Short mmCIF file of C-alpha atoms in Angstrom, two decimals:
data_model
loop_
_atom_site.label_atom_id
_atom_site.label_comp_id
_atom_site.label_asym_id
_atom_site.label_seq_id
_atom_site.Cartn_x
_atom_site.Cartn_y
_atom_site.Cartn_z
CA MET A 659 16.59 0.53 -25.41
CA ASP A 660 14.04 3.35 -25.51
CA CYS A 661 15.73 6.47 -26.85
CA THR A 662 12.67 8.70 -27.20
CA ASN A 663 12.41 9.68 -23.50
CA LYS A 664 8.66 9.26 -23.86
CA LEU A 665 6.21 7.09 -21.98
CA LYS A 666 4.51 4.46 -24.14
CA VAL A 667 0.80 4.08 -23.30
CA ILE A 668 -1.10 1.10 -24.73
CA VAL A 669 -4.88 0.89 -24.46
CA GLY A 670 -5.72 -2.80 -24.65
CA ASP A 671 -8.71 -5.02 -24.00
CA VAL A 672 -9.88 -3.71 -20.59
CA THR A 673 -6.31 -2.84 -19.56
CA ILE A 674 -3.98 0.12 -19.94
CA GLY A 675 -0.27 -0.55 -20.28
CA MET A 676 2.55 1.91 -19.66
CA ARG A 677 6.17 1.18 -20.43
CA GLY A 678 9.58 2.71 -20.88
CA GLU A 679 13.22 1.79 -20.39
CA GLY A 680 13.47 -0.73 -17.54
CA PHE A 681 9.80 -0.76 -16.55
CA SER A 682 6.32 -1.83 -17.62
CA TYR A 683 3.02 -1.35 -15.77
CA VAL A 684 -0.49 -2.67 -16.37
CA PHE A 685 -3.61 -1.03 -14.96
CA SER A 686 -7.08 -2.52 -15.07
CA GLY A 687 -9.57 -0.54 -17.11
CA THR A 688 -12.57 -2.14 -15.43
CA ARG A 689 -11.61 -3.52 -12.02
CA ILE A 690 -9.80 -2.63 -8.81
CA GLY A 691 -6.48 -1.09 -9.84
CA MET A 692 -2.87 -1.70 -10.84
CA GLU A 693 -2.34 -5.31 -11.93
CA SER A 694 1.36 -5.47 -12.77
CA LEU A 695 4.43 -3.49 -11.75
CA VAL A 696 7.58 -4.74 -13.45
CA ARG A 697 10.92 -3.05 -12.94
CA ASP A 698 14.27 -4.41 -14.12
CA GLY A 699 12.53 -7.57 -15.29
CA ARG A 700 10.95 -8.40 -11.92
CA GLU A 701 7.25 -8.43 -11.04
CA TRP A 702 6.39 -6.64 -7.78
CA LEU A 703 2.65 -7.26 -7.49
CA TYR A 704 0.87 -10.42 -6.38
CA ARG A 705 -2.44 -8.64 -5.85
CA ALA A 706 -3.67 -5.27 -7.04
CA PRO A 707 -2.84 -2.54 -4.50
CA ALA A 708 -5.94 -1.46 -2.61
CA PRO A 709 -6.94 0.97 0.12
CA THR A 710 -6.47 -0.47 3.59
CA PHE A 711 -8.47 0.44 6.69
CA TRP A 712 -7.57 -2.24 9.22
CA ARG A 713 -4.67 -3.29 11.37
CA ALA A 714 -4.82 -6.43 13.48
CA LEU A 715 -6.20 -5.72 16.94
CA THR A 716 -3.71 -5.25 19.76
CA ASP A 717 -4.27 -6.47 23.30
CA ASN A 718 -5.29 -2.95 24.26
CA ASP A 719 -7.74 -2.76 21.32
CA ARG A 720 -9.39 -5.94 22.54
CA GLY A 721 -9.54 -4.70 26.11
CA SER A 722 -11.14 -1.39 25.12
CA GLY A 723 -13.65 -3.05 22.77
CA PHE A 724 -12.30 -1.22 19.73
CA GLY A 725 -13.00 -4.19 17.45
CA ILE A 726 -16.67 -4.13 18.42
CA LYS A 727 -16.96 -0.39 17.85
CA SER A 728 -15.02 -0.23 14.56
CA GLY A 729 -15.31 -3.79 13.21
CA MET A 730 -16.97 -2.68 9.97
CA TRP A 731 -13.57 -1.44 8.81
CA LEU A 732 -12.33 -5.04 8.79
CA ALA A 733 -15.02 -5.90 6.23
CA ALA A 734 -14.18 -2.76 4.27
CA ASP A 735 -10.53 -3.87 4.21
CA CYS A 736 -11.53 -7.23 2.68
CA PHE A 737 -14.08 -6.02 0.13
CA ILE A 738 -14.29 -2.78 -1.80
CA LYS A 739 -16.22 -1.66 -4.87
CA ASN A 740 -14.69 0.01 -7.91
CA ALA A 741 -16.98 2.99 -8.52
CA GLY A 742 -15.19 4.62 -11.45
CA ILE A 743 -11.98 5.04 -13.45
CA GLU A 744 -10.60 8.16 -15.13
CA VAL A 745 -7.61 8.24 -17.49
CA MET A 746 -5.56 11.26 -18.54
CA ILE A 747 -2.73 11.22 -21.08
CA ASP A 748 -0.77 14.49 -21.03
CA ASP A 749 -3.77 16.21 -19.39
CA THR A 750 -6.15 14.95 -22.09
CA PRO A 751 -9.04 12.77 -20.87
CA VAL A 752 -9.17 9.33 -22.47
CA THR A 753 -12.16 7.01 -22.61
CA VAL A 754 -11.32 3.35 -22.07
CA PRO A 755 -13.83 1.56 -24.31
CA MET A 756 -14.59 -2.12 -24.34
CA PRO A 757 -13.43 -4.12 -27.38
CA PRO A 758 -13.69 -3.82 -30.30
CA ALA A 759 -14.06 -0.04 -29.91
CA ASN A 760 -10.63 0.13 -28.23
CA ASN A 761 -9.02 -0.84 -31.55
CA LYS A 762 -9.16 2.81 -32.57
CA TYR A 763 -6.08 3.43 -30.43
CA GLY A 764 -3.86 1.19 -32.55
CA GLY A 765 -0.33 0.92 -31.14
CA ALA A 766 1.37 2.71 -28.30
CA VAL A 767 0.74 6.40 -27.75
CA GLU A 768 3.77 8.46 -26.73
CA ALA A 769 3.36 10.82 -23.80
CA ASP A 770 5.29 12.74 -21.16
CA ARG A 771 3.02 11.37 -18.42
CA ALA A 772 -0.22 9.51 -17.89
CA GLN A 773 -2.58 9.35 -14.94
CA ILE A 774 -5.21 6.82 -13.99
CA THR A 775 -7.54 7.49 -11.06
CA TYR A 776 -9.65 4.85 -9.34
CA THR A 777 -12.65 5.75 -7.21
CA TYR A 778 -13.67 3.16 -4.61
CA GLU A 779 -16.87 2.86 -2.61
CA THR A 780 -16.62 1.30 0.84
CA ILE A 781 -19.11 -1.30 2.08
CA THR A 782 -19.49 0.52 5.39
CA GLN A 783 -22.78 1.95 6.61
CA PRO A 784 -22.91 4.76 5.71
CA GLN A 785 -20.75 4.32 2.62
CA THR A 786 -17.95 6.66 1.68
CA LEU A 787 -15.46 7.12 -1.17
CA VAL A 788 -11.71 6.74 -1.63
CA THR A 789 -9.79 7.92 -4.69
CA VAL A 790 -6.34 6.64 -5.67
CA ALA A 791 -4.51 8.42 -8.50
CA TYR A 792 -1.41 6.96 -10.16
CA GLU A 793 0.59 9.41 -12.28
CA VAL A 794 3.39 7.76 -14.28
CA SER A 795 6.26 9.78 -15.70
CA ALA A 796 8.33 8.95 -18.77
CA GLY A 797 11.15 7.82 -16.48
CA GLY A 798 8.91 5.28 -14.75
CA ASP A 799 8.39 6.97 -11.40
CA ILE A 800 4.83 6.64 -10.07
CA HIS A 801 3.27 9.39 -7.98
CA VAL A 802 0.41 7.99 -5.91
CA ARG A 803 -2.16 10.35 -4.38
CA VAL A 804 -4.74 8.89 -1.98
CA HIS A 805 -7.84 10.66 -0.68
CA TYR A 806 -10.37 9.38 1.86
CA LYS A 807 -13.62 11.31 2.01
CA GLY A 808 -14.83 11.71 5.58
CA ARG A 809 -18.44 10.75 6.30
CA LYS A 810 -20.53 11.54 9.35
CA GLY A 811 -21.65 8.52 11.32
CA LEU A 812 -18.62 6.28 10.63
CA PRO A 813 -16.62 4.86 13.58
CA GLN A 814 -12.94 5.57 14.18
CA LEU A 815 -10.41 4.12 11.75
CA PRO A 816 -7.56 1.80 12.81
CA VAL A 817 -5.38 2.97 9.87
CA PHE A 818 -5.75 4.45 6.42
CA GLY A 819 -3.44 3.86 3.50
CA MET A 820 -2.52 1.48 0.68
CA ARG A 821 -1.64 -2.22 0.84
CA PHE A 822 0.89 -3.77 -1.58
CA VAL A 823 1.17 -7.57 -1.63
CA MET A 824 4.38 -8.73 -3.33
CA PRO A 825 4.87 -12.20 -4.88
CA THR A 826 7.58 -13.53 -2.54
CA CYS A 827 9.11 -12.81 0.85
CA ALA A 828 11.56 -9.92 1.01
CA ASP A 829 15.18 -10.58 1.97
CA ARG A 830 15.37 -7.25 3.78
CA TYR A 831 14.19 -3.68 3.81
CA ARG A 832 15.89 -0.35 4.46
CA TYR A 833 14.29 2.90 5.52
CA GLU A 834 15.01 6.40 6.71
CA GLY A 835 12.97 7.27 9.75
CA LEU A 836 12.76 6.39 13.44
CA SER A 837 14.54 3.39 14.93
CA GLY A 838 12.58 0.34 16.02
CA GLU A 839 8.83 -0.18 16.12
CA THR A 840 6.96 3.10 16.53
CA TYR A 841 3.32 4.23 16.70
CA PRO A 842 1.88 7.75 17.01
CA ASP A 843 1.81 7.48 20.81
CA ARG A 844 5.03 5.43 20.99
CA MET A 845 7.68 7.54 19.23
CA ALA A 846 9.64 9.16 22.06
CA GLY A 847 12.36 6.50 21.98
CA GLY A 848 12.77 6.48 18.20
CA VAL A 849 16.07 7.86 16.91
CA PRO A 850 16.10 9.34 13.37
CA GLY A 851 18.45 7.59 10.98
CA VAL A 852 18.80 5.02 8.18
CA TYR A 853 18.08 1.46 9.27
CA GLU A 854 18.12 -2.00 7.70
CA VAL A 855 15.94 -4.92 8.80
CA GLU A 856 16.77 -8.48 7.76
CA GLY A 857 13.84 -10.61 6.63
CA LEU A 858 10.27 -9.84 7.67
CA PRO A 859 10.24 -10.18 11.46
CA VAL A 860 6.95 -10.54 13.34
CA THR A 861 7.00 -9.48 16.98
CA PRO A 862 6.48 -12.68 19.06
CA TYR A 863 3.56 -11.51 21.17
CA MET A 864 1.72 -14.36 22.91
CA VAL A 865 -1.29 -13.58 20.67
CA PRO A 866 -0.42 -12.39 17.14
CA GLN A 867 -1.38 -8.75 16.65
CA ASP A 868 -0.38 -5.66 14.78
CA CYS A 869 3.36 -5.02 14.86
CA GLY A 870 6.26 -3.63 12.87
CA MET A 871 4.93 -0.09 12.40
CA HIS A 872 7.40 2.65 11.48
CA MET A 873 6.34 6.29 11.80
CA GLN A 874 7.82 9.48 10.33
CA THR A 875 9.47 7.67 7.44
CA LYS A 876 11.04 9.52 4.51
CA TRP A 877 11.53 6.42 2.35
CA VAL A 878 11.55 2.63 2.49
CA GLU A 879 13.25 0.21 0.07
CA VAL A 880 12.14 -3.42 -0.17
CA TYR A 881 14.63 -5.99 -1.55
CA ARG A 882 13.73 -9.42 -2.98
CA SER A 883 15.82 -12.09 -4.69
CA THR A 884 13.12 -14.74 -5.27
CA VAL A 885 10.37 -14.76 -7.89
CA LEU A 886 7.36 -16.94 -8.75
CA ASP A 887 8.40 -17.35 -12.39
CA ASN A 888 9.83 -20.88 -12.66
CA SER A 889 11.43 -20.03 -15.99
CA CYS A 890 13.63 -17.43 -14.31
CA LYS A 891 16.88 -19.20 -13.44
CA GLU A 892 18.81 -16.11 -12.37
CA ARG A 893 18.69 -15.33 -8.66
CA ARG A 894 19.47 -11.67 -8.14
CA GLU A 895 18.34 -9.11 -5.61
CA THR A 896 16.29 -6.17 -6.84
CA GLY A 897 14.67 -3.37 -4.91
CA LEU A 898 11.65 -1.09 -5.04
CA ARG A 899 11.56 2.30 -3.32
CA PHE A 900 8.56 4.03 -1.73
CA CYS A 901 9.26 7.67 -0.93
CA ALA A 902 7.23 10.33 0.89
CA GLU A 903 6.41 13.55 -0.89
CA GLU A 904 8.97 16.32 -0.40
CA GLY A 905 8.87 17.75 3.09
CA LYS A 906 6.45 15.10 4.34
CA THR A 907 6.62 11.61 5.87
CA ILE A 908 4.71 8.34 5.66
CA ALA A 909 4.20 5.41 8.00
CA PHE A 910 4.75 1.82 6.89
CA ALA A 911 4.80 -1.80 8.00
CA CYS A 912 6.54 -4.59 6.08
CA LEU A 913 5.41 -8.05 7.17
CA PRO A 914 4.84 -11.54 5.70
CA TYR A 915 1.14 -11.44 6.63
CA THR A 916 -1.95 -9.40 5.96
CA ALA A 917 -3.90 -7.85 8.82
CA GLN A 918 -6.57 -10.52 8.34
CA GLU A 919 -4.05 -13.36 8.67
CA LEU A 920 -2.73 -11.89 11.92
CA GLU A 921 -6.28 -11.30 13.14
CA ASN A 922 -7.30 -14.91 12.53
CA ALA A 923 -4.46 -16.45 14.55
CA THR A 924 -4.70 -16.83 18.32
CA HIS A 925 -1.21 -18.41 18.50
CA HIS A 926 1.83 -18.06 16.26
CA GLU A 927 1.68 -21.68 15.11
CA GLU A 928 -1.71 -20.86 13.57
CA LEU A 929 -0.17 -18.34 11.17
CA PRO A 930 0.25 -19.66 7.62
CA PRO A 931 3.72 -20.25 6.14
CA ALA A 932 5.30 -16.96 5.14
CA ARG A 933 5.07 -16.66 1.34
CA ARG A 934 4.50 -12.99 0.47
CA THR A 935 5.61 -9.51 1.42
CA VAL A 936 2.80 -7.25 2.65
CA LEU A 937 3.81 -3.60 2.60
CA THR A 938 1.32 -1.06 3.91
CA VAL A 939 2.10 2.58 3.12
CA LEU A 940 -0.02 4.66 5.44
CA GLY A 941 -1.23 8.21 5.74
CA ALA A 942 -2.89 7.76 9.14
CA VAL A 943 -2.26 5.34 12.03
CA ARG A 944 -4.19 4.98 15.29
CA GLY A 945 -2.22 4.88 18.51
CA VAL A 946 -1.85 1.63 20.44
CA GLY A 947 -2.66 2.89 23.94
CA GLY A 948 -1.40 0.46 26.54
CA ILE A 949 -2.11 2.79 29.44
CA ASP A 950 -3.22 -0.21 31.46
CA SER A 951 -3.79 -2.87 28.72
CA TRP A 952 -7.14 -3.83 30.26
CA GLY A 953 -9.63 -1.41 28.80
CA THR A 954 -8.55 2.23 28.71
CA ASP A 955 -9.03 3.67 25.23
CA VAL A 956 -6.25 5.26 23.19
CA GLU A 957 -5.88 8.94 24.10
CA PRO A 958 -8.05 11.18 21.85
CA ALA A 959 -5.04 12.87 20.23
CA TYR A 960 -4.14 9.51 18.66
CA HIS A 961 -7.58 8.59 17.29
CA ILE A 962 -8.35 8.68 13.54
CA SER A 963 -11.70 10.27 12.81
CA ALA A 964 -13.51 8.62 9.88
CA GLU A 965 -15.72 11.69 9.69
CA GLU A 966 -12.86 13.85 8.38
CA ASP A 967 -10.99 13.79 5.06
CA ILE A 968 -7.52 12.20 4.88
CA THR A 969 -5.17 12.98 2.00
CA TYR A 970 -1.56 11.91 1.48
CA GLY A 971 0.83 10.85 -1.28
CA PHE A 972 4.05 9.02 -2.05
CA TRP A 973 6.32 8.00 -4.92
CA ILE A 974 7.19 4.51 -6.20
CA GLY A 975 10.41 4.04 -8.14
CA GLY A 976 13.63 2.14 -8.50
CA VAL A 977 16.28 1.94 -5.83
CA LYS A 978 18.97 4.61 -6.16
CA GLU A 979 22.45 3.18 -6.43
#
């Protein structure tokens, strides 16, 4: 048990570790982002979280030609360049050197908090930048701040946020927000409350497409009881909580597929077996339209301009009992 109430920060060979009672995190010092998020002995990351720009096209998107106009965001969602990393320990900048120079740090450094900020460069034309800052407190809570820098000449965005791919399928998720599936232009029927969804349901549209969006969410908790570690014989359910900043809300979708997997399937039997949990925590979501489903664009109030900045944040932490 850690009795110091301090965060332990370990600068390793091209990684930065942070640990405390009941949690341990690993961040890449050279690549795309966070590589491990362990809470209560369970790993929550299958892939490093990354900025996400794409949602699978809806029938109305196809009819209005949105994929043709904004298709470069699909490529940006698949590939992104790490353009820089900054590390702060208790407000003091830290250089992450390559070995053997990193040996100067010795063992763990105690701190009240530590922050690591990744800058990403998109592969769009023109290019633009996204920054993602993770600030970890001594208690293990992670404050994530995400900033998209608007750039003139870029087409409208489908979504903007962060994608978390978890190792196994979730048993269920709970959230506080609007009932049912909601989008910016489809919220009138949503009733505020706390809701629980069993499994990871995918709406059975004839052609797989984006689904499962939840707007105006205060928090979402994802629960899993399975792991990939074959040495782990204990089956127990654990949860991870994603919470909007105070006074604000987030949007999210929790599905067994990435946007690309949904995009690639023209029928549900073409979808791969469900193996992972894909949670997208979003700061901006495009409307779905559906005025006539044959070609009318989404109303302008529900567009996302890629020429303007987008900033939002959220917290990651344990489930409150």
